[in-house]
PDB file of C-alpha atoms in Angstrom:
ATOM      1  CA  UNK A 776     -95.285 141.063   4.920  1.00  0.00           C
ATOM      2  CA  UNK A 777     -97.467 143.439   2.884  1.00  0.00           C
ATOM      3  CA  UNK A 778     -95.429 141.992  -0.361  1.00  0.00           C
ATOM      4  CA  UNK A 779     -96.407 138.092   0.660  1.00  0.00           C
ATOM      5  CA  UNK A 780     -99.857 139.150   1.580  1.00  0.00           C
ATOM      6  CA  UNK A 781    -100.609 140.668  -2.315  1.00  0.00           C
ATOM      7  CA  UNK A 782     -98.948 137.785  -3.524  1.00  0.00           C
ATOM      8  CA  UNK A 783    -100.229 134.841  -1.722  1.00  0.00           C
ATOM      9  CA  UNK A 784    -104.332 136.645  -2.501  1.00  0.00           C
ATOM     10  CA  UNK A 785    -103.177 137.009  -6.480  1.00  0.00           C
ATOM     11  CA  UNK A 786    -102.062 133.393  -6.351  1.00  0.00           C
ATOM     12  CA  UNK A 787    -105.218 132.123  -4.292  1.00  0.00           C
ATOM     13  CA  UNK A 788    -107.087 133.830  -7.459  1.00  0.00           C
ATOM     14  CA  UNK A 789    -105.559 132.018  -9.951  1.00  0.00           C
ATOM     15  CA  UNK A 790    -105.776 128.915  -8.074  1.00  0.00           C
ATOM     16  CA  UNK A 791    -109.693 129.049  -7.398  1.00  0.00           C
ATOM     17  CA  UNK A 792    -109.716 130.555 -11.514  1.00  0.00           C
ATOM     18  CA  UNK A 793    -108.038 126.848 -12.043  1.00  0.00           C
ATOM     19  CA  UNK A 794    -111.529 125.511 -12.782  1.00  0.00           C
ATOM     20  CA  UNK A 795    -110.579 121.780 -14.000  1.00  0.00           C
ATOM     21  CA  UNK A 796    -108.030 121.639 -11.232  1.00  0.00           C
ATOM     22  CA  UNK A 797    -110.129 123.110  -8.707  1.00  0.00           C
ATOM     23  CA  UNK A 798    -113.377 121.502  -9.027  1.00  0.00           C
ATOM     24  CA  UNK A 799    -111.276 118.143  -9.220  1.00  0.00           C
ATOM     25  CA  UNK A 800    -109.951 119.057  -5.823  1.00  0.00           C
ATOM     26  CA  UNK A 801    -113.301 120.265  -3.941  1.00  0.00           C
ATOM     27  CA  UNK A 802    -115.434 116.963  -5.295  1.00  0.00           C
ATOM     28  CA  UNK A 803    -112.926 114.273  -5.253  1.00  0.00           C
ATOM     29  CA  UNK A 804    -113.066 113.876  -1.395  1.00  0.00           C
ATOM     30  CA  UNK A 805    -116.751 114.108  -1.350  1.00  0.00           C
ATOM     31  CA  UNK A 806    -116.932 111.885  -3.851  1.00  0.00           C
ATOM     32  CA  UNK A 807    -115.148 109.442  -2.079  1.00  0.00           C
ATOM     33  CA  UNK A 808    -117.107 109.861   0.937  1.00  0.00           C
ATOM     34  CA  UNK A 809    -120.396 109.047  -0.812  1.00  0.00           C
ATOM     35  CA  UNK A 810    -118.663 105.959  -2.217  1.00  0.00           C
ATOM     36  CA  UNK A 811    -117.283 104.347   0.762  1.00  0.00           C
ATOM     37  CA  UNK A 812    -119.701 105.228   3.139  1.00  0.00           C
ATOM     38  CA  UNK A 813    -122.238 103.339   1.593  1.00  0.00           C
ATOM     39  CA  UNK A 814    -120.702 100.900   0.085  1.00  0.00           C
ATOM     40  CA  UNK A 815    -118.909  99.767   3.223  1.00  0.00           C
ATOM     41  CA  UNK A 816    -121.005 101.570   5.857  1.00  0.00           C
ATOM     42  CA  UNK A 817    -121.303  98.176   7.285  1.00  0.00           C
ATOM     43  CA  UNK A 818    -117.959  96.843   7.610  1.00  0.00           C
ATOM     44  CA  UNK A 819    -116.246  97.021  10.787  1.00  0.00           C
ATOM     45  CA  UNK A 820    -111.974  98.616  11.373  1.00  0.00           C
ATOM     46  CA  UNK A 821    -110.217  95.433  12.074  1.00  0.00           C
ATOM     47  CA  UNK A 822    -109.692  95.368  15.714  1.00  0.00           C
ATOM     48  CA  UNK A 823    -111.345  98.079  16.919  1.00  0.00           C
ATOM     49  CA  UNK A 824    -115.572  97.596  16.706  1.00  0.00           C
ATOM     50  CA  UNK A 825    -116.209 100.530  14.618  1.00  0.00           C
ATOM     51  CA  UNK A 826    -117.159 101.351  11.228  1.00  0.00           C
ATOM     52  CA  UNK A 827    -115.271 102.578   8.296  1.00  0.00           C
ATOM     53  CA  UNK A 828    -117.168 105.453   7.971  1.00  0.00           C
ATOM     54  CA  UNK A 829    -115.960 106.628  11.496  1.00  0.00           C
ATOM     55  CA  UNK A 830    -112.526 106.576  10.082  1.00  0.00           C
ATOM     56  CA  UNK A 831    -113.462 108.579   6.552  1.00  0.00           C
ATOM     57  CA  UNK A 832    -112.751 111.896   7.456  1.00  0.00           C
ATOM     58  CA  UNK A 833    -109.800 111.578   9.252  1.00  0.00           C
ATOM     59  CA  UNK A 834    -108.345 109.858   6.095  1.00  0.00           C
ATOM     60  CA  UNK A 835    -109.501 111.826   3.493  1.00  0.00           C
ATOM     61  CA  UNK A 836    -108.441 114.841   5.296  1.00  0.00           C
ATOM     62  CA  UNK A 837    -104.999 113.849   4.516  1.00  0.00           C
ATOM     63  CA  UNK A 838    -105.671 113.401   1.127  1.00  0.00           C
ATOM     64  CA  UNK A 839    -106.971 116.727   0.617  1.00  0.00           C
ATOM     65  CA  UNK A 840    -103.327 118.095   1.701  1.00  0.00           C
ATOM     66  CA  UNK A 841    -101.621 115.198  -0.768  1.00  0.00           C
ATOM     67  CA  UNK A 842    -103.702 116.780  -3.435  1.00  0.00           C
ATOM     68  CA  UNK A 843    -103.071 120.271  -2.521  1.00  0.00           C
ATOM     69  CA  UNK A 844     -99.538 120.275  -1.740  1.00  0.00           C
ATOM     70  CA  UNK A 845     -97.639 117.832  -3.954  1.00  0.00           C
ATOM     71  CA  UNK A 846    -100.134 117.981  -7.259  1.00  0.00           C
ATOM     72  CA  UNK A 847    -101.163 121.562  -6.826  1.00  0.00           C
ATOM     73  CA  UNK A 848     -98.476 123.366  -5.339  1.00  0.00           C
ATOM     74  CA  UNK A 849     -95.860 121.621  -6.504  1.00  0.00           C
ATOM     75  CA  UNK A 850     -96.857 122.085 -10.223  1.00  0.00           C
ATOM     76  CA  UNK A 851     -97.486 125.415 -10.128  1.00  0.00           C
ATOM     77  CA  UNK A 852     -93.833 126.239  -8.114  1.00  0.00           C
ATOM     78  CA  UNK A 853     -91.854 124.034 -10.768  1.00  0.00           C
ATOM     79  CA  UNK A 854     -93.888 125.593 -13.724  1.00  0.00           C
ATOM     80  CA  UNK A 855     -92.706 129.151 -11.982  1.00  0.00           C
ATOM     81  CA  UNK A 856     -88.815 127.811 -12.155  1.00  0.00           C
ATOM     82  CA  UNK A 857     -89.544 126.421 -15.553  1.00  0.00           C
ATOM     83  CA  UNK A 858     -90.503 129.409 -16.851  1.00  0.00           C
ATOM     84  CA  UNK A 859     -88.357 131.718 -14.876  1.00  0.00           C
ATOM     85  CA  UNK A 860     -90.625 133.431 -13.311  1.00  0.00           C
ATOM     86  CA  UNK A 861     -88.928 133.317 -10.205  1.00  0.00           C
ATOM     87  CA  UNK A 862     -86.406 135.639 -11.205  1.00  0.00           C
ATOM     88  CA  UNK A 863     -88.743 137.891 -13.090  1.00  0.00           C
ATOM     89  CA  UNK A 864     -90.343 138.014  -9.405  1.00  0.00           C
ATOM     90  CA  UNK A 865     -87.106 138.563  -7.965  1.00  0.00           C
ATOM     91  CA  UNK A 866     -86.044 141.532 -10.327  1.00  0.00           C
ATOM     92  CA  UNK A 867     -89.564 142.861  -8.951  1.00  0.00           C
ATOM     93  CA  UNK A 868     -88.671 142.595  -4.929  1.00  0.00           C
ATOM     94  CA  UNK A 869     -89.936 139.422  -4.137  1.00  0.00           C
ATOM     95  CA  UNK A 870     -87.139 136.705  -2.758  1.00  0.00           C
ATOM     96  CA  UNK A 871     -87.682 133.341  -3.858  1.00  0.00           C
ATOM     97  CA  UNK A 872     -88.734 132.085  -0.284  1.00  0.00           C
ATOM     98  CA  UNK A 873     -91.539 134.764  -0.519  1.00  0.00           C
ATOM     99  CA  UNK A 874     -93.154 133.672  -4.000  1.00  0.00           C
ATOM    100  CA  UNK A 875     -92.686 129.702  -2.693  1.00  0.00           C
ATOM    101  CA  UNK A 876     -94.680 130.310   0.662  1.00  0.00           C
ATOM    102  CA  UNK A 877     -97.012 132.772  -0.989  1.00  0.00           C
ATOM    103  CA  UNK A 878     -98.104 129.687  -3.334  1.00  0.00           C
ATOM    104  CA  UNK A 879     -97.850 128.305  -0.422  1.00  0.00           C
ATOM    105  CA  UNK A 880    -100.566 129.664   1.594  1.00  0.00           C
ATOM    106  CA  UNK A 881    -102.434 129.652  -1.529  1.00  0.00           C
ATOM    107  CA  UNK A 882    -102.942 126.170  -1.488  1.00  0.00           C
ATOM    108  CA  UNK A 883    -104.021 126.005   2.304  1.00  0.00           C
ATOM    109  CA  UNK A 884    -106.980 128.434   1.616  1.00  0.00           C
ATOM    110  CA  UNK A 885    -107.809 125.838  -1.014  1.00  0.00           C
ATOM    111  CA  UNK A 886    -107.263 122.803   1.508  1.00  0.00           C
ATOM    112  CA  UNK A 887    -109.793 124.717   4.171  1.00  0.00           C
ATOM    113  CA  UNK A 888    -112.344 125.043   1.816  1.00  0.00           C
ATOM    114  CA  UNK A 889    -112.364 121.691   0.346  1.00  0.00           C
ATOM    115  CA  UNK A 890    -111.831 120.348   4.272  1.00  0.00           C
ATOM    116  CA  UNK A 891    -114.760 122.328   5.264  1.00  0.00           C
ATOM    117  CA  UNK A 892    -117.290 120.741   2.312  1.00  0.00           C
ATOM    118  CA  UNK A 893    -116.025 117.367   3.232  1.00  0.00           C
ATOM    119  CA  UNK A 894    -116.675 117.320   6.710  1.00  0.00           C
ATOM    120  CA  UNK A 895    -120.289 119.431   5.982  1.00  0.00           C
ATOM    121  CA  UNK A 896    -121.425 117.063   3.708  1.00  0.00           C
ATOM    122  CA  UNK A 897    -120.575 113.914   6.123  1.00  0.00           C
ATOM    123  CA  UNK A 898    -122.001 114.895   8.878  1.00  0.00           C
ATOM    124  CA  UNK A 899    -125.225 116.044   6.850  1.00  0.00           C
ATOM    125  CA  UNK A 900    -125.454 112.996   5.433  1.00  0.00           C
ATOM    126  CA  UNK A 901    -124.220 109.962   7.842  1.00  0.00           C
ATOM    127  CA  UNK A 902    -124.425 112.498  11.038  1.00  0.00           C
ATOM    128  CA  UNK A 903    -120.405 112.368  11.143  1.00  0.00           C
ATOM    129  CA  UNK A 904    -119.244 113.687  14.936  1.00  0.00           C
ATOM    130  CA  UNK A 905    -116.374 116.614  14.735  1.00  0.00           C
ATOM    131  CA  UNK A 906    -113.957 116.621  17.421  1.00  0.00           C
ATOM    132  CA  UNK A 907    -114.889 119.957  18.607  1.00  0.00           C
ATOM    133  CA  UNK A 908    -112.938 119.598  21.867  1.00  0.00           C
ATOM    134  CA  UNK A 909    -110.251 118.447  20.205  1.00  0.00           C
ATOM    135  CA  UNK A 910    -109.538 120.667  17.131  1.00  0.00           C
ATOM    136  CA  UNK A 911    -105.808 122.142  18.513  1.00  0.00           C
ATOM    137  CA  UNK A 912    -104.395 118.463  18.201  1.00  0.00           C
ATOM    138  CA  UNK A 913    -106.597 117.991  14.800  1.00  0.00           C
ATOM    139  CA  UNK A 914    -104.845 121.585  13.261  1.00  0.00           C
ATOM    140  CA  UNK A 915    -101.183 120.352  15.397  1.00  0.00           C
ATOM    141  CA  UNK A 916    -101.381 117.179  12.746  1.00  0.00           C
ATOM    142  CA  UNK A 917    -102.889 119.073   9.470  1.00  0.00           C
ATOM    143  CA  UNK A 918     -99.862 121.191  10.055  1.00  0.00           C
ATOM    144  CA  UNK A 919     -97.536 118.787  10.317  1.00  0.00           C
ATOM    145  CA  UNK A 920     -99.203 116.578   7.739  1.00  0.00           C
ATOM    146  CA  UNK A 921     -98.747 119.826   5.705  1.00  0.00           C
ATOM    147  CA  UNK A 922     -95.156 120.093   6.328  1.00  0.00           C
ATOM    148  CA  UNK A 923     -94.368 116.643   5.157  1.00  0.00           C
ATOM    149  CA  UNK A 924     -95.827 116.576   1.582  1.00  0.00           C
ATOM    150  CA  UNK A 925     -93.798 120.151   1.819  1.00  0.00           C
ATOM    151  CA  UNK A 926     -90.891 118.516   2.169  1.00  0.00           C
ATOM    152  CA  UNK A 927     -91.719 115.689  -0.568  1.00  0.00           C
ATOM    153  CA  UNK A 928     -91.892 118.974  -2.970  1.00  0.00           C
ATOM    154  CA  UNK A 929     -88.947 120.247  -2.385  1.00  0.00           C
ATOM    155  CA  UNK A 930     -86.993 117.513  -2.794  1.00  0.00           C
ATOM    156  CA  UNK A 931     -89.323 116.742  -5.869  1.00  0.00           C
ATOM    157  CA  UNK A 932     -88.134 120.152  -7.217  1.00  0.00           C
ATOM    158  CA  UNK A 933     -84.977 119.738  -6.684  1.00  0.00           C
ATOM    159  CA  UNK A 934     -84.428 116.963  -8.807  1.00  0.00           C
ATOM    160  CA  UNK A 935     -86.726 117.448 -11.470  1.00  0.00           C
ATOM    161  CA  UNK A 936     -86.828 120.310 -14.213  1.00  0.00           C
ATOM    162  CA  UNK A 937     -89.638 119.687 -16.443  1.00  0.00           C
ATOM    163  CA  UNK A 938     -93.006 120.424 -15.052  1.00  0.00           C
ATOM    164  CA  UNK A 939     -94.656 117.146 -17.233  1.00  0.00           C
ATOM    165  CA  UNK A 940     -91.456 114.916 -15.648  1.00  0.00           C
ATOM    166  CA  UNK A 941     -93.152 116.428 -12.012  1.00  0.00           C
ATOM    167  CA  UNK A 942     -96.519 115.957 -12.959  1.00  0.00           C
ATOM    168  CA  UNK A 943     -96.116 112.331 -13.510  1.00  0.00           C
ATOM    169  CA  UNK A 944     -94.249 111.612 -10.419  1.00  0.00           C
ATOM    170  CA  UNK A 945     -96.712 113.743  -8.040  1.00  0.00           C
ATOM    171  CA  UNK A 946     -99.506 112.026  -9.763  1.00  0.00           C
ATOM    172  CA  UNK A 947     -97.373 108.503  -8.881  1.00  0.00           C
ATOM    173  CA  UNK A 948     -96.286 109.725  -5.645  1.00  0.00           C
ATOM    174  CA  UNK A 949    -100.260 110.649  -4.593  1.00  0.00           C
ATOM    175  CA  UNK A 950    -101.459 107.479  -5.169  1.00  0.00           C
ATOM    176  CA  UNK A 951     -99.025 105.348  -3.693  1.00  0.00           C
ATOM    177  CA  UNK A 952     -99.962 107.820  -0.793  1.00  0.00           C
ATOM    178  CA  UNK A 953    -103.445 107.236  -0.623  1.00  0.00           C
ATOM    179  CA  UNK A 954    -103.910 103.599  -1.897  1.00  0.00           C
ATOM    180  CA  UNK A 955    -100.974 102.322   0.196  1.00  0.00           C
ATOM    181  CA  UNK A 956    -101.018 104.816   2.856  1.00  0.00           C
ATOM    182  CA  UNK A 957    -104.451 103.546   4.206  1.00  0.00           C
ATOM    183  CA  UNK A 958    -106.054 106.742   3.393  1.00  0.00           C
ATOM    184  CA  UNK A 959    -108.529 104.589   0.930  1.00  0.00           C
ATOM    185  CA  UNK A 960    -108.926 100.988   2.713  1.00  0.00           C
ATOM    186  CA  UNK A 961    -107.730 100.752   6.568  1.00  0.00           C
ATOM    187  CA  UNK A 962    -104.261  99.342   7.550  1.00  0.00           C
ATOM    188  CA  UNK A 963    -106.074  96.911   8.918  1.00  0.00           C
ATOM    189  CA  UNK A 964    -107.183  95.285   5.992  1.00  0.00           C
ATOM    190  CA  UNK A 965    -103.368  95.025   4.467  1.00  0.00           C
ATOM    191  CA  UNK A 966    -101.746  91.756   4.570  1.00  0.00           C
ATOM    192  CA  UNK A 967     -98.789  91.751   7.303  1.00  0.00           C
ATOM    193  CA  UNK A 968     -96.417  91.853   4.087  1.00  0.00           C
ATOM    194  CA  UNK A 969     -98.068  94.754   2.765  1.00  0.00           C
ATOM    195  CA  UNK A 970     -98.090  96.330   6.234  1.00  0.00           C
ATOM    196  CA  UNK A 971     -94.502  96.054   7.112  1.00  0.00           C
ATOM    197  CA  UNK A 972     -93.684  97.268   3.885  1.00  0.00           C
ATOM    198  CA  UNK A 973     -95.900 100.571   4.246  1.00  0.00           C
ATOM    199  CA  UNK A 974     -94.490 101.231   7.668  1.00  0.00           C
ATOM    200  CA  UNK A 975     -91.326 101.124   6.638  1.00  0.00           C
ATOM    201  CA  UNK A 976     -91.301 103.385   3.174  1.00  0.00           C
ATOM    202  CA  UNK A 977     -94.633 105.331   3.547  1.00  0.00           C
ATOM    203  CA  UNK A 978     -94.723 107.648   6.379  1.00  0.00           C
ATOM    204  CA  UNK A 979     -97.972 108.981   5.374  1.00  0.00           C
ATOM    205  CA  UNK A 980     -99.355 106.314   7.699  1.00  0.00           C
ATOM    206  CA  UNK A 981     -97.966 107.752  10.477  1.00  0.00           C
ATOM    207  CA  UNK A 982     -99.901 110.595   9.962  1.00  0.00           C
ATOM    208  CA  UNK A 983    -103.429 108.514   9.810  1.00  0.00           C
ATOM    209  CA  UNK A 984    -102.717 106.674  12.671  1.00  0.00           C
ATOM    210  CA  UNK A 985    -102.601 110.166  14.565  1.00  0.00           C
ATOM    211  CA  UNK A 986    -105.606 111.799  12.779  1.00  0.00           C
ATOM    212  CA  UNK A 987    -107.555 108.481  13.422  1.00  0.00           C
ATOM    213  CA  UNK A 988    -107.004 108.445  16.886  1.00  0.00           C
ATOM    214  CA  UNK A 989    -107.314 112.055  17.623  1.00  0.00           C
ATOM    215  CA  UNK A 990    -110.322 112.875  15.362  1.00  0.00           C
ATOM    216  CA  UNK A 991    -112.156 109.733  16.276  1.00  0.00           C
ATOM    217  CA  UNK A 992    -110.955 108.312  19.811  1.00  0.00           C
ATOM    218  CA  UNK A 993    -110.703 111.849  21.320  1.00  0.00           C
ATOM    219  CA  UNK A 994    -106.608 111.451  21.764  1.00  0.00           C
ATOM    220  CA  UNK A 995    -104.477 114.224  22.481  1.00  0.00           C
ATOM    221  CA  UNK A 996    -101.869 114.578  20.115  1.00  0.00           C
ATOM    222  CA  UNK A 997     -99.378 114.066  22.783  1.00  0.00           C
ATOM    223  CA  UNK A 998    -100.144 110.311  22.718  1.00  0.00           C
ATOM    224  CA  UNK A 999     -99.115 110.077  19.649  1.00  0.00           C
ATOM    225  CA  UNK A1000     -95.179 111.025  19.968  1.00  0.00           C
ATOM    226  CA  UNK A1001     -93.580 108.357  18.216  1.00  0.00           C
ATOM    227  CA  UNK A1002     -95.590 109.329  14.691  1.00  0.00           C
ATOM    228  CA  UNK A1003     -95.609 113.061  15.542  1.00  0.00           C
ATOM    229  CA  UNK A1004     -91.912 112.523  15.515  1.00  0.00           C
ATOM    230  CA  UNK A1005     -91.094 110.090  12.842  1.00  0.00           C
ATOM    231  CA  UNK A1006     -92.830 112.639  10.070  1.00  0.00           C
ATOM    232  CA  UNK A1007     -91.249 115.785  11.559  1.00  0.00           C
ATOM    233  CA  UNK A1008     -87.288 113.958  11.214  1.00  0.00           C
ATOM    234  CA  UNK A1009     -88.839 112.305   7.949  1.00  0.00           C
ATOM    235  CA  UNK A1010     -89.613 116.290   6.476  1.00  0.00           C
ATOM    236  CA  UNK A1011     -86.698 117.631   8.116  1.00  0.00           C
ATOM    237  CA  UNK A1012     -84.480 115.031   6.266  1.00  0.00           C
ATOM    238  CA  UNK A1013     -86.116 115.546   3.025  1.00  0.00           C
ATOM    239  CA  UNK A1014     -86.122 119.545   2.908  1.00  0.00           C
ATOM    240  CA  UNK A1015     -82.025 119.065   4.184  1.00  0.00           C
ATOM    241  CA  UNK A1016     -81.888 116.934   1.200  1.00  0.00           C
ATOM    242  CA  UNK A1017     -83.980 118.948  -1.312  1.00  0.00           C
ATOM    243  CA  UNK A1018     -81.676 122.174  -0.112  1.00  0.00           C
ATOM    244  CA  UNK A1019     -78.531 120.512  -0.889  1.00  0.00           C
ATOM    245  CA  UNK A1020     -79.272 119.196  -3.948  1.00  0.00           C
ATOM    246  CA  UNK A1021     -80.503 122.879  -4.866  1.00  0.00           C
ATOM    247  CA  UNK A1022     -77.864 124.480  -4.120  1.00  0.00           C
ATOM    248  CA  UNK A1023     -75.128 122.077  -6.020  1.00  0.00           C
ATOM    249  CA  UNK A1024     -77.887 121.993  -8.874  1.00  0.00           C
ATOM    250  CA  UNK A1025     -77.142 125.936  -8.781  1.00  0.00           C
ATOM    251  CA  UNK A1026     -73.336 125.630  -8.955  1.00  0.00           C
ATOM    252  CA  UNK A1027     -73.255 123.547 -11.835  1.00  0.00           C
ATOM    253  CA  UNK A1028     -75.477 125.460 -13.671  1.00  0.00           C
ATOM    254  CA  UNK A1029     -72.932 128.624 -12.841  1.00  0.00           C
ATOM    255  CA  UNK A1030     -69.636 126.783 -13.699  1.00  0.00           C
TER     256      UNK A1030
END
């Protein structure tokens, strides 16, 4: 434990030391806030009388764990294999499940902060509620909102050696995630092609539909059991996958 806690604060230093990265990170959602909340501050969610600005945070939350865990994380953990360090690490104690979830946690200190300056500047600036009453369900899906783009890694890593090859499809990957995930422009708003197409190969929307409801309607997250479960078997299936093709990667490489 004492081993993961070192590691996980060395790696949260080099993240926040990541300036470019970093800064990218912390503004981008902000950013996007001031955009769409007044540029569309008057347009009303499709079917359900409210504004898109009630529905901001609750998307961009999400993207704020895209950018974390598949860009972020994801790069820095297949840079690691690239470069070997993760036997170097290995020679020095640390097990290769250690030195992944240390990076890990790194990234979710960087998610709370940039979280946290998201939702301060919204409600400073368009008076944004926060579910106070509500926050267990709110961390139940950030967690498991977490644990899918987790699972898009591994299987990422699995398959792909070079860390440019992984930037490129993380960078692909992210914005199919947020442009046709709803995270940008509601569901709402897609054409019923579009839609059925989305619910069918981008589970991501799952997730929003949950956030949505519990961070702006006040749901529990127990009326939400059909998405809670679809992304859980959807991250269980692709960290099975991303384990398999790991492990035959490995014998290959020893034959």
């Amino acid at each position: 434990m004492r081993k993961l806690y070192v590691f996980s604060k060395f790696q949260t230093i080099l993240l926040l030391r990541s300036f470019k990265s970093t800064i990218i990170g912390f503004l981008l959602p902000v950013v996007m806030f001031f955009i769409f909340s007044n540029m569309l501050s008057s347009l009303e969610v499709p079917e359900t009388g409210k504004t898109i600005v009630e529905y901001l945070i609750p998307a961009f939350i999400p993207i704020i764990i895209i950018n974390a865990v598949v860009v972020i994380y994801g790069q820095y953990f297949i840079l690691y294999k690239e470069q070997q360090n993760l036997l170097k690490y290995k020679l020095l104690g640390l097990n290769s499940f250690t030195v992944s979830f240390g990076m890990f946690l790194a990234t979710l200190v960087f998610q709370t902060i940039a979280t946290l300056l998201l939702i301060i500047f919204a409600v400073a600036t368009k008076g944004v509620s926060v579910p106070y009453d509500n926050l267990i369900s709110v961390i139940l899906m950030i967690i498991l909102i977490n644990l899918y783009q987790f699972s898009i890694v591994v299987l990422l890593t699995a398959i792909v050696d070079k860390s440019t090859t992984y930037q490129s499809i993380a960078l692909i990957i992210f914005y199919i995630q947020i442009f046709l995930g709803g995270l940008t422009f509601p569901p709402e708003m897609f054409p019923q092609v579009v839609k059925n197409i989305v619910y069918a190969f981008n589970p991501i929307i799952y997730g929003l539909e949950a956030m949505r409801g519990i961070w702006t309607d006040g749901h529990s997250i127990l009326d939400y059991g059909k998405e809670f479960l679809i992304l859980l078997l959807v991250s269980i299936f692709l960290i099975s996958m991303g384990l398999v093709l790991a492990k035959k990667r490995e014998k290959t490489q020893y034959q």
